[in-house]
Amino acid sequence: MMTSQLRSITLVTCVVVSVLVSVVGKQCVRRDSCSCVFDDGSGMIDMGKLARSDGIPEYVLSTQSAR
């Protein structure tokens, strides 16, 4: 059984991979640590909206297997 946090991470990963696959051949030029803009001006990826405002990471990668 996956925890809601693991499901959220999985969903975000799937969305990001889907976006990246659909823009094959384009380069995403870094704006800051959480966003980039496609070099052809077709769009932007901004992961900053997933961040918490208190400086604590919303998601933490763990080496332990999910239970």
mmCIF file with all atom_site columns, C-alpha atoms in Angstrom:
data_model
loop_
_atom_site.group_PDB
_atom_site.id
_atom_site.type_symbol
_atom_site.label_atom_id
_atom_site.label_alt_id
_atom_site.label_comp_id
_atom_site.label_asym_id
_atom_site.label_entity_id
_atom_site.label_seq_id
_atom_site.pdbx_PDB_ins_code
_atom_site.Cartn_x
_atom_site.Cartn_y
_atom_site.Cartn_z
_atom_site.occupancy
_atom_site.B_iso_or_equiv
_atom_site.pdbx_formal_charge
_atom_site.auth_seq_id
_atom_site.auth_comp_id
_atom_site.auth_asym_id
_atom_site.auth_atom_id
_atom_site.pdbx_PDB_model_num
ATOM 1  C CA . MET A 1 1  ? 0.000  0.000  0.000   1.00 0.00 ? 1  MET A CA 1
ATOM 2  C CA . MET A 1 2  ? 1.429  3.368  -1.064  1.00 0.00 ? 2  MET A CA 1
ATOM 3  C CA . THR A 1 3  ? 1.302  6.330  1.225   1.00 0.00 ? 3  THR A CA 1
ATOM 4  C CA . SER A 1 4  ? -0.324 9.505  -0.049  1.00 0.00 ? 4  SER A CA 1
ATOM 5  C CA . GLN A 1 5  ? 3.089  11.172 -0.138  1.00 0.00 ? 5  GLN A CA 1
ATOM 6  C CA . LEU A 1 6  ? 4.528  8.432  -2.333  1.00 0.00 ? 6  LEU A CA 1
ATOM 7  C CA . ARG A 1 7  ? 1.470  8.627  -4.604  1.00 0.00 ? 7  ARG A CA 1
ATOM 8  C CA . SER A 1 8  ? 1.998  12.385 -4.915  1.00 0.00 ? 8  SER A CA 1
ATOM 9  C CA . ILE A 1 9  ? 5.655  11.958 -5.803  1.00 0.00 ? 9  ILE A CA 1
ATOM 10 C CA . THR A 1 10 ? 4.747  9.306  -8.364  1.00 0.00 ? 10 THR A CA 1
ATOM 11 C CA . LEU A 1 11 ? 2.104  11.555 -9.925  1.00 0.00 ? 11 LEU A CA 1
ATOM 12 C CA . VAL A 1 12 ? 4.453  14.547 -10.148 1.00 0.00 ? 12 VAL A CA 1
ATOM 13 C CA . THR A 1 13 ? 7.163  12.358 -11.680 1.00 0.00 ? 13 THR A CA 1
ATOM 14 C CA . CYS A 1 14 ? 4.737  10.994 -14.289 1.00 0.00 ? 14 CYS A CA 1
ATOM 15 C CA . VAL A 1 15 ? 3.568  14.494 -15.229 1.00 0.00 ? 15 VAL A CA 1
ATOM 16 C CA . VAL A 1 16 ? 7.130  15.809 -15.559 1.00 0.00 ? 16 VAL A CA 1
ATOM 17 C CA . VAL A 1 17 ? 8.202  12.811 -17.662 1.00 0.00 ? 17 VAL A CA 1
ATOM 18 C CA . SER A 1 18 ? 5.122  13.206 -19.891 1.00 0.00 ? 18 SER A CA 1
ATOM 19 C CA . VAL A 1 19 ? 5.906  16.884 -20.468 1.00 0.00 ? 19 VAL A CA 1
ATOM 20 C CA . LEU A 1 20 ? 9.549  16.174 -21.217 1.00 0.00 ? 20 LEU A CA 1
ATOM 21 C CA . VAL A 1 21 ? 8.700  13.378 -23.650 1.00 0.00 ? 21 VAL A CA 1
ATOM 22 C CA . SER A 1 22 ? 6.242  15.589 -25.506 1.00 0.00 ? 22 SER A CA 1
ATOM 23 C CA . VAL A 1 23 ? 8.870  18.288 -26.093 1.00 0.00 ? 23 VAL A CA 1
ATOM 24 C CA . VAL A 1 24 ? 11.626 16.139 -27.583 1.00 0.00 ? 24 VAL A CA 1
ATOM 25 C CA . GLY A 1 25 ? 14.249 18.285 -29.265 1.00 0.00 ? 25 GLY A CA 1
ATOM 26 C CA . LYS A 1 26 ? 13.614 21.385 -27.202 1.00 0.00 ? 26 LYS A CA 1
ATOM 27 C CA . GLN A 1 27 ? 15.952 22.672 -24.535 1.00 0.00 ? 27 GLN A CA 1
ATOM 28 C CA . CYS A 1 28 ? 14.695 24.011 -21.225 1.00 0.00 ? 28 CYS A CA 1
ATOM 29 C CA . VAL A 1 29 ? 16.852 26.973 -20.212 1.00 0.00 ? 29 VAL A CA 1
ATOM 30 C CA . ARG A 1 30 ? 17.177 27.375 -16.447 1.00 0.00 ? 30 ARG A CA 1
ATOM 31 C CA . ARG A 1 31 ? 15.545 30.459 -14.891 1.00 0.00 ? 31 ARG A CA 1
ATOM 32 C CA . ASP A 1 32 ? 16.162 29.556 -11.243 1.00 0.00 ? 32 ASP A CA 1
ATOM 33 C CA . SER A 1 33 ? 16.482 26.434 -9.074  1.00 0.00 ? 33 SER A CA 1
ATOM 34 C CA . CYS A 1 34 ? 12.835 25.480 -9.681  1.00 0.00 ? 34 CYS A CA 1
ATOM 35 C CA . SER A 1 35 ? 11.984 26.587 -13.215 1.00 0.00 ? 35 SER A CA 1
ATOM 36 C CA . CYS A 1 36 ? 13.108 26.707 -16.820 1.00 0.00 ? 36 CYS A CA 1
ATOM 37 C CA . VAL A 1 37 ? 11.807 28.118 -20.113 1.00 0.00 ? 37 VAL A CA 1
ATOM 38 C CA . PHE A 1 38 ? 11.873 26.273 -23.456 1.00 0.00 ? 38 PHE A CA 1
ATOM 39 C CA . ASP A 1 39 ? 14.341 27.815 -25.883 1.00 0.00 ? 39 ASP A CA 1
ATOM 40 C CA . ASP A 1 40 ? 11.691 28.161 -28.592 1.00 0.00 ? 40 ASP A CA 1
ATOM 41 C CA . GLY A 1 41 ? 9.390  30.148 -26.282 1.00 0.00 ? 41 GLY A CA 1
ATOM 42 C CA . SER A 1 42 ? 6.685  27.468 -26.302 1.00 0.00 ? 42 SER A CA 1
ATOM 43 C CA . GLY A 1 43 ? 6.367  27.133 -22.551 1.00 0.00 ? 43 GLY A CA 1
ATOM 44 C CA . MET A 1 44 ? 7.842  26.853 -19.111 1.00 0.00 ? 44 MET A CA 1
ATOM 45 C CA . ILE A 1 45 ? 8.221  24.251 -16.366 1.00 0.00 ? 45 ILE A CA 1
ATOM 46 C CA . ASP A 1 46 ? 7.864  25.639 -12.832 1.00 0.00 ? 46 ASP A CA 1
ATOM 47 C CA . MET A 1 47 ? 8.223  23.175 -9.983  1.00 0.00 ? 47 MET A CA 1
ATOM 48 C CA . GLY A 1 48 ? 8.354  26.018 -7.436  1.00 0.00 ? 48 GLY A CA 1
ATOM 49 C CA . LYS A 1 49 ? 4.598  25.860 -6.980  1.00 0.00 ? 49 LYS A CA 1
ATOM 50 C CA . LEU A 1 50 ? 5.135  22.521 -5.250  1.00 0.00 ? 50 LEU A CA 1
ATOM 51 C CA . ALA A 1 51 ? 7.465  24.057 -2.659  1.00 0.00 ? 51 ALA A CA 1
ATOM 52 C CA . ARG A 1 52 ? 6.530  24.962 0.886   1.00 0.00 ? 52 ARG A CA 1
ATOM 53 C CA . SER A 1 53 ? 7.012  28.552 2.018   1.00 0.00 ? 53 SER A CA 1
ATOM 54 C CA . ASP A 1 54 ? 8.776  27.661 5.292   1.00 0.00 ? 54 ASP A CA 1
ATOM 55 C CA . GLY A 1 55 ? 11.949 26.295 3.673   1.00 0.00 ? 55 GLY A CA 1
ATOM 56 C CA . ILE A 1 56 ? 11.225 22.669 4.593   1.00 0.00 ? 56 ILE A CA 1
ATOM 57 C CA . PRO A 1 57 ? 11.121 20.278 1.621   1.00 0.00 ? 57 PRO A CA 1
ATOM 58 C CA . GLU A 1 58 ? 7.607  19.071 0.779   1.00 0.00 ? 58 GLU A CA 1
ATOM 59 C CA . TYR A 1 59 ? 8.965  15.737 -0.464  1.00 0.00 ? 59 TYR A CA 1
ATOM 60 C CA . VAL A 1 60 ? 12.027 13.886 0.733   1.00 0.00 ? 60 VAL A CA 1
ATOM 61 C CA . LEU A 1 61 ? 13.675 11.051 -1.131  1.00 0.00 ? 61 LEU A CA 1
ATOM 62 C CA . SER A 1 62 ? 14.231 8.038  1.053   1.00 0.00 ? 62 SER A CA 1
ATOM 63 C CA . THR A 1 63 ? 16.459 5.013  0.565   1.00 0.00 ? 63 THR A CA 1
ATOM 64 C CA . GLN A 1 64 ? 14.040 2.921  2.625   1.00 0.00 ? 64 GLN A CA 1
ATOM 65 C CA . SER A 1 65 ? 11.374 1.011  0.743   1.00 0.00 ? 65 SER A CA 1
ATOM 66 C CA . ALA A 1 66 ? 7.770  2.188  1.093   1.00 0.00 ? 66 ALA A CA 1
ATOM 67 C CA . ARG A 1 67 ? 5.454  -0.017 3.103   1.00 0.00 ? 67 ARG A CA 1
#
